[in-house]
Amino acid sequence: MTSVNASPAVERSAAIDIRDLRVDYGDFVAVDDLSLTVPRGEVFGLVGPNGAGKTSTFRVLTTLMMPTYGDVFLEGVDIQEDLESARRIVGYMPDLAPVPSDLKIWEFLDFHAAAYGLGTKAQRRERVAECLEEVALTDQRNKWCKELSRGQTQRVVLAKTLLHRPKVLILDEPASGLDPLARRDLRMTLQRLANHGATIFVSSHILSELAEMCTSVCVMNRGRLLASGTADEVRHQLGSSERTLTVTLLARADEAASWISSRHAVRDVRSSAHQVVFDFNGSDEDQAALMEDLIHAGFRVRTFEEKRTSFEEILVEVAESNRRS
């Protein structure tokens, strides 16, 4: 058995540690000096427009290609120094992974379980059953793969990815083309896997989709990391902390609009019969103080609503910056 080469400098709590990763295709730079750490047990999202470098990053993480330079550690294992151990640690679900039309679901999974060397026939059967239960397909085990819906196909491929109990799951656009119910089921499955100790690195070009299922996210563009952290932290790092606030009052909306206009971090105030709408770029503390002071000033507030810049709008801004530059 190949020994595990773990770097003593690798952060002990890190499931994925990427350092100065670069991927070139001739003169084209797909990944440009990417450094990123993903802690154990997280559902970590990678988002970016097409051509951002997401798939190239994943291909390196899953040992399907070697980087131009840089280092990647999975659970402390240097993937370039110990390929065999790295491949035991990682499970990869590519975008639009095919399944054979002439096999039943259980046959497809049993074939891959045998390829992984998962013990005897009885042991493989038991593991296949466990993975089918994990993705809620136990009652479909005898269904032909050619009869599967898009959502069922995604779940079968996820079950295949789980067979060898990988500690790190790399999922490239797993929710692509799924309906809302299937996305909800996928989200619940990923959260359950993370709760059981797996670390999940998942990509999408739909940021709101990742925000629903991930504990942290990062944004890439043109091969570079633009922001990383919680959803709110990413908003702030990308300069999208501004929000639109709507105050509904029982009376005196025009007076309230004039009062609000004089406050810190307020701009573009609009009023109607019972509402005042304005843009606000202050902190959460500033927003709480504004609401409190508005009430203390004698205005009778019925509702106070917030609308933040959507993740899709943030991503559109990132993509449009590509075209301008």
Short mmCIF file of C-alpha atoms in Angstrom, two decimals:
data_model
loop_
_atom_site.label_atom_id
_atom_site.label_comp_id
_atom_site.label_asym_id
_atom_site.label_seq_id
_atom_site.Cartn_x
_atom_site.Cartn_y
_atom_site.Cartn_z
CA MET A 1 0.00 0.00 0.00
CA THR A 2 1.26 3.44 -0.89
CA SER A 3 2.14 5.55 2.11
CA VAL A 4 0.30 8.80 2.71
CA ASN A 5 2.48 11.86 2.20
CA ALA A 6 1.00 14.62 4.34
CA SER A 7 2.68 17.98 4.55
CA PRO A 8 3.25 19.16 8.13
CA ALA A 9 2.44 22.70 6.95
CA VAL A 10 -1.07 21.73 5.85
CA GLU A 11 -3.80 23.15 8.08
CA ARG A 12 -4.99 20.19 10.18
CA SER A 13 -8.67 21.17 9.94
CA ALA A 14 -8.53 21.58 6.16
CA ALA A 15 -10.12 18.97 3.91
CA ILE A 16 -8.96 20.84 0.79
CA ASP A 17 -5.90 23.07 0.70
CA ILE A 18 -5.12 24.74 -2.65
CA ARG A 19 -1.93 26.80 -2.95
CA ASP A 20 -0.98 29.03 -5.89
CA LEU A 21 -2.76 26.77 -8.37
CA ARG A 22 -2.31 27.59 -12.04
CA VAL A 23 -3.73 25.79 -15.08
CA ASP A 24 -2.70 26.81 -18.59
CA TYR A 25 -4.03 25.59 -21.92
CA GLY A 26 -1.36 26.86 -24.26
CA ASP A 27 -1.45 30.64 -23.96
CA PHE A 28 -4.81 30.62 -22.17
CA VAL A 29 -4.75 30.87 -18.36
CA ALA A 30 -7.75 28.94 -17.00
CA VAL A 31 -6.80 29.10 -13.30
CA ASP A 32 -4.57 31.94 -12.17
CA ASP A 33 -2.72 31.48 -8.86
CA LEU A 34 -5.72 30.21 -6.90
CA SER A 35 -5.26 29.73 -3.15
CA LEU A 36 -8.17 28.41 -1.13
CA THR A 37 -8.81 26.37 2.02
CA VAL A 38 -11.99 24.37 2.64
CA PRO A 39 -12.48 23.17 6.25
CA ARG A 40 -13.67 19.67 7.02
CA GLY A 41 -17.41 19.07 7.15
CA GLU A 42 -18.40 22.06 5.03
CA VAL A 43 -20.64 22.28 2.00
CA PHE A 44 -18.52 24.76 0.12
CA GLY A 45 -19.76 26.40 -3.06
CA LEU A 46 -17.72 27.57 -6.05
CA VAL A 47 -19.53 29.97 -8.35
CA GLY A 48 -18.59 31.88 -11.45
CA PRO A 49 -19.65 32.52 -15.04
CA ASN A 50 -18.75 30.11 -17.81
CA GLY A 51 -15.00 30.20 -18.37
CA ALA A 52 -14.28 31.22 -14.77
CA GLY A 53 -12.03 28.20 -14.19
CA LYS A 54 -14.37 26.07 -12.09
CA THR A 55 -14.14 22.83 -14.07
CA SER A 56 -10.36 23.13 -14.54
CA THR A 57 -9.99 23.53 -10.78
CA PHE A 58 -12.12 20.45 -10.20
CA ARG A 59 -10.21 18.40 -12.76
CA VAL A 60 -7.00 19.09 -10.85
CA LEU A 61 -8.61 18.31 -7.48
CA THR A 62 -9.86 14.98 -8.81
CA THR A 63 -6.43 14.09 -10.28
CA LEU A 64 -7.78 14.04 -13.86
CA MET A 65 -5.12 16.55 -14.88
CA MET A 66 -1.93 17.94 -13.45
CA PRO A 67 -1.62 21.69 -12.86
CA THR A 68 0.89 23.92 -14.60
CA TYR A 69 2.15 24.60 -11.10
CA GLY A 70 0.87 24.85 -7.55
CA ASP A 71 0.04 22.42 -4.75
CA VAL A 72 -3.19 20.69 -3.75
CA PHE A 73 -3.71 18.69 -0.57
CA LEU A 74 -6.77 16.54 0.18
CA GLU A 75 -7.02 15.62 3.86
CA GLY A 76 -3.30 16.41 4.08
CA VAL A 77 -2.37 14.24 1.10
CA ASP A 78 -0.35 15.87 -1.67
CA ILE A 79 -2.21 14.77 -4.79
CA GLN A 80 0.90 14.99 -6.97
CA GLU A 81 3.06 12.99 -4.56
CA ASP A 82 0.52 10.32 -3.62
CA LEU A 83 -2.02 9.88 -6.41
CA GLU A 84 -3.35 6.55 -5.13
CA SER A 85 -4.23 7.84 -1.67
CA ALA A 86 -5.74 11.03 -3.09
CA ARG A 87 -8.06 9.02 -5.33
CA ARG A 88 -9.29 6.99 -2.36
CA ILE A 89 -10.14 10.22 -0.54
CA VAL A 90 -12.05 11.98 -3.33
CA GLY A 91 -15.33 11.27 -5.09
CA TYR A 92 -16.13 13.15 -8.29
CA MET A 93 -19.50 13.83 -9.90
CA PRO A 94 -18.96 15.63 -13.23
CA ASP A 95 -21.52 17.80 -14.94
CA LEU A 96 -23.95 15.77 -17.08
CA ALA A 97 -22.31 12.44 -16.27
CA PRO A 98 -23.68 9.70 -18.56
CA VAL A 99 -25.14 6.39 -17.39
CA PRO A 100 -25.41 3.29 -19.62
CA SER A 101 -28.87 2.70 -21.06
CA ASP A 102 -28.60 -1.10 -21.03
CA LEU A 103 -28.08 -1.59 -17.29
CA LYS A 104 -30.43 -1.47 -14.36
CA ILE A 105 -29.60 0.97 -11.57
CA TRP A 106 -28.32 -1.73 -9.23
CA GLU A 107 -26.21 -3.28 -12.01
CA PHE A 108 -24.60 0.09 -12.79
CA LEU A 109 -23.74 0.62 -9.13
CA ASP A 110 -22.55 -2.96 -8.62
CA PHE A 111 -20.21 -2.61 -11.61
CA HIS A 112 -18.59 0.46 -10.06
CA ALA A 113 -18.48 -1.14 -6.60
CA ALA A 114 -16.52 -4.03 -8.13
CA ALA A 115 -14.21 -1.56 -9.89
CA TYR A 116 -13.53 0.06 -6.51
CA GLY A 117 -12.71 -3.38 -5.10
CA LEU A 118 -15.41 -3.21 -2.44
CA GLY A 119 -15.12 -6.72 -1.04
CA THR A 120 -17.28 -9.73 -1.82
CA LYS A 121 -20.44 -9.80 -3.90
CA ALA A 122 -22.54 -9.73 -0.72
CA GLN A 123 -20.57 -6.77 0.65
CA ARG A 124 -21.00 -4.91 -2.64
CA ARG A 125 -24.73 -5.60 -2.60
CA GLU A 126 -24.96 -4.19 0.92
CA ARG A 127 -23.02 -1.05 -0.01
CA VAL A 128 -25.11 -0.49 -3.14
CA ALA A 129 -28.25 -0.73 -0.99
CA GLU A 130 -26.83 1.83 1.46
CA CYS A 131 -26.04 4.31 -1.32
CA LEU A 132 -29.45 3.86 -2.94
CA GLU A 133 -31.07 4.61 0.40
CA GLU A 134 -28.86 7.69 0.79
CA VAL A 135 -30.23 9.16 -2.46
CA ALA A 136 -33.80 7.88 -1.93
CA LEU A 137 -33.81 5.42 -4.86
CA THR A 138 -34.20 2.11 -3.03
CA ASP A 139 -37.57 1.40 -4.63
CA GLN A 140 -36.12 2.15 -8.10
CA ARG A 141 -33.15 -0.25 -7.95
CA ASN A 142 -34.47 -2.47 -10.76
CA LYS A 143 -35.32 0.41 -13.09
CA TRP A 144 -33.41 0.60 -16.38
CA CYS A 145 -31.02 3.53 -16.57
CA LYS A 146 -32.51 4.56 -19.93
CA GLU A 147 -35.85 5.17 -18.15
CA LEU A 148 -34.46 7.62 -15.62
CA SER A 149 -35.50 11.26 -15.40
CA ARG A 150 -32.83 13.95 -15.23
CA GLY A 151 -33.20 14.19 -11.46
CA GLN A 152 -33.03 10.42 -11.01
CA THR A 153 -29.93 10.23 -13.20
CA GLN A 154 -28.21 12.84 -11.04
CA ARG A 155 -29.08 10.86 -7.92
CA VAL A 156 -27.79 7.61 -9.42
CA VAL A 157 -24.49 9.27 -10.32
CA LEU A 158 -24.28 10.69 -6.80
CA ALA A 159 -24.88 7.20 -5.38
CA LYS A 160 -22.03 5.90 -7.56
CA THR A 161 -19.82 8.72 -6.26
CA LEU A 162 -20.54 7.69 -2.66
CA LEU A 163 -19.75 3.98 -3.06
CA HIS A 164 -16.17 4.04 -1.75
CA ARG A 165 -17.04 6.39 1.15
CA PRO A 166 -14.96 9.37 -0.01
CA LYS A 167 -14.05 11.97 2.59
CA VAL A 168 -14.13 14.73 -0.02
CA LEU A 169 -16.89 15.06 -2.64
CA ILE A 170 -16.32 17.21 -5.73
CA LEU A 171 -19.62 17.93 -7.50
CA ASP A 172 -19.61 19.91 -10.74
CA GLU A 173 -23.02 21.55 -11.41
CA PRO A 174 -24.98 18.77 -9.65
CA ALA A 175 -28.25 20.74 -9.71
CA SER A 176 -28.05 21.61 -13.41
CA GLY A 177 -31.42 21.10 -15.06
CA LEU A 178 -33.16 19.89 -11.90
CA ASP A 179 -36.66 21.03 -10.96
CA PRO A 180 -37.21 22.75 -7.57
CA LEU A 181 -38.25 19.52 -5.82
CA ALA A 182 -35.18 17.66 -7.07
CA ARG A 183 -32.94 20.55 -6.01
CA ARG A 184 -34.46 20.45 -2.55
CA ASP A 185 -33.82 16.69 -2.30
CA LEU A 186 -30.22 17.19 -3.45
CA ARG A 187 -29.69 19.95 -0.90
CA MET A 188 -30.99 17.74 1.91
CA THR A 189 -28.76 14.86 0.80
CA LEU A 190 -25.64 17.04 0.71
CA GLN A 191 -26.37 18.52 4.12
CA ARG A 192 -26.89 15.03 5.55
CA LEU A 193 -23.57 13.83 4.09
CA ALA A 194 -21.77 16.85 5.56
CA ASN A 195 -23.36 16.17 8.94
CA HIS A 196 -21.90 12.65 8.74
CA GLY A 197 -18.39 14.00 8.19
CA ALA A 198 -17.97 14.45 4.44
CA THR A 199 -16.60 17.64 2.95
CA ILE A 200 -18.44 18.76 -0.17
CA PHE A 201 -17.07 21.15 -2.80
CA VAL A 202 -19.84 21.99 -5.25
CA SER A 203 -19.88 24.31 -8.26
CA SER A 204 -22.65 26.18 -10.02
CA HIS A 205 -23.15 29.25 -12.17
CA ILE A 206 -26.31 29.98 -10.14
CA LEU A 207 -25.17 31.67 -6.95
CA SER A 208 -28.56 31.71 -5.21
CA GLU A 209 -28.70 27.93 -5.69
CA LEU A 210 -25.40 27.54 -3.84
CA ALA A 211 -26.40 30.00 -1.13
CA GLU A 212 -29.31 27.71 -0.26
CA MET A 213 -27.21 24.58 0.19
CA CYS A 214 -23.72 25.80 1.19
CA THR A 215 -22.20 26.90 4.47
CA SER A 216 -19.67 29.05 2.58
CA VAL A 217 -19.15 30.13 -1.02
CA CYS A 218 -16.44 31.60 -3.19
CA VAL A 219 -16.64 33.46 -6.49
CA MET A 220 -14.20 32.96 -9.38
CA ASN A 221 -13.84 34.98 -12.55
CA ARG A 222 -11.24 34.59 -15.30
CA GLY A 223 -9.41 32.01 -13.19
CA ARG A 224 -9.03 34.27 -10.17
CA LEU A 225 -10.66 34.13 -6.76
CA LEU A 226 -12.72 37.29 -6.22
CA ALA A 227 -14.38 36.62 -2.87
CA SER A 228 -14.81 33.88 -0.28
CA GLY A 229 -16.82 33.43 2.91
CA THR A 230 -20.46 33.33 3.97
CA ALA A 231 -23.08 34.63 1.55
CA ASP A 232 -23.18 38.03 3.30
CA GLU A 233 -19.38 38.25 3.41
CA VAL A 234 -19.21 37.58 -0.33
CA ARG A 235 -21.76 40.31 -0.95
CA HIS A 236 -19.65 42.75 1.04
CA GLN A 237 -16.36 41.76 -0.62
CA LEU A 238 -17.88 42.26 -4.06
CA GLY A 239 -19.20 45.67 -3.10
CA SER A 240 -22.81 44.55 -3.11
CA SER A 241 -23.76 45.27 0.50
CA GLU A 242 -26.25 47.94 -0.60
CA ARG A 243 -29.89 47.06 -0.06
CA THR A 244 -33.28 48.59 -0.78
CA LEU A 245 -35.45 49.33 2.24
CA THR A 246 -39.20 49.87 2.14
CA VAL A 247 -41.01 51.48 5.09
CA THR A 248 -44.79 51.28 5.14
CA LEU A 249 -46.45 53.82 7.44
CA LEU A 250 -49.98 54.46 8.65
CA ALA A 251 -49.61 58.18 7.85
CA ARG A 252 -47.15 61.06 7.16
CA ALA A 253 -45.14 59.26 4.47
CA ASP A 254 -43.88 62.54 2.94
CA GLU A 255 -42.61 63.75 6.32
CA ALA A 256 -40.95 60.40 6.95
CA ALA A 257 -39.26 60.59 3.53
CA SER A 258 -37.81 63.99 4.39
CA TRP A 259 -36.62 62.71 7.78
CA ILE A 260 -35.05 59.57 6.28
CA SER A 261 -33.27 61.61 3.56
CA SER A 262 -31.13 63.31 6.22
CA ARG A 263 -29.87 60.06 7.69
CA HIS A 264 -26.47 58.40 7.27
CA ALA A 265 -25.98 55.90 4.38
CA VAL A 266 -29.33 56.76 2.77
CA ARG A 267 -29.73 57.70 -0.88
CA ASP A 268 -32.37 57.89 -3.63
CA VAL A 269 -35.44 58.28 -1.40
CA ARG A 270 -38.85 57.76 -3.07
CA SER A 271 -42.23 58.14 -1.39
CA SER A 272 -45.86 57.34 -2.16
CA ALA A 273 -49.10 57.55 -0.21
CA HIS A 274 -48.03 55.19 2.58
CA GLN A 275 -44.52 54.03 1.66
CA VAL A 276 -40.97 55.31 1.62
CA VAL A 277 -38.47 53.39 -0.51
CA PHE A 278 -34.73 54.12 -0.43
CA ASP A 279 -31.30 52.62 -0.99
CA PHE A 280 -29.14 51.98 2.06
CA ASN A 281 -25.46 51.00 2.28
CA GLY A 282 -24.86 51.17 6.01
CA SER A 283 -24.13 48.29 8.39
CA ASP A 284 -26.73 46.08 10.03
CA GLU A 285 -26.26 48.15 13.20
CA ASP A 286 -26.90 51.33 11.20
CA GLN A 287 -30.08 49.82 9.79
CA ALA A 288 -31.32 48.78 13.24
CA ALA A 289 -30.62 52.27 14.60
CA LEU A 290 -32.47 53.88 11.68
CA MET A 291 -35.58 51.79 12.32
CA GLU A 292 -35.45 52.48 16.07
CA ASP A 293 -34.97 56.24 15.59
CA LEU A 294 -37.78 56.41 13.02
CA ILE A 295 -40.22 54.99 15.56
CA HIS A 296 -38.91 57.21 18.36
CA ALA A 297 -39.42 60.22 16.09
CA GLY A 298 -43.14 59.52 16.24
CA PHE A 299 -43.72 57.88 12.88
CA ARG A 300 -46.18 54.99 13.02
CA VAL A 301 -44.39 52.19 11.14
CA ARG A 302 -46.45 49.23 9.94
CA THR A 303 -43.69 47.28 8.16
CA PHE A 304 -39.96 47.64 7.51
CA GLU A 305 -38.76 45.44 4.64
CA GLU A 306 -35.35 44.75 3.13
CA LYS A 307 -34.39 43.61 -0.35
CA ARG A 308 -30.72 42.87 -0.94
CA THR A 309 -29.00 42.67 -4.30
CA SER A 310 -29.69 39.17 -5.59
CA PHE A 311 -26.83 36.77 -6.15
CA GLU A 312 -27.80 36.58 -9.81
CA GLU A 313 -27.37 40.36 -10.09
CA ILE A 314 -23.95 40.10 -8.46
CA LEU A 315 -22.89 37.41 -10.90
CA VAL A 316 -24.21 39.40 -13.86
CA GLU A 317 -22.05 42.32 -12.74
CA VAL A 318 -19.02 40.01 -12.59
CA ALA A 319 -19.75 38.60 -16.05
CA GLU A 320 -20.30 42.04 -17.55
CA SER A 321 -16.96 43.21 -16.18
CA ASN A 322 -15.43 40.53 -18.44
CA ARG A 323 -16.89 42.15 -21.50
CA ARG A 324 -15.88 45.67 -20.56
CA SER A 325 -12.26 44.78 -19.81
#
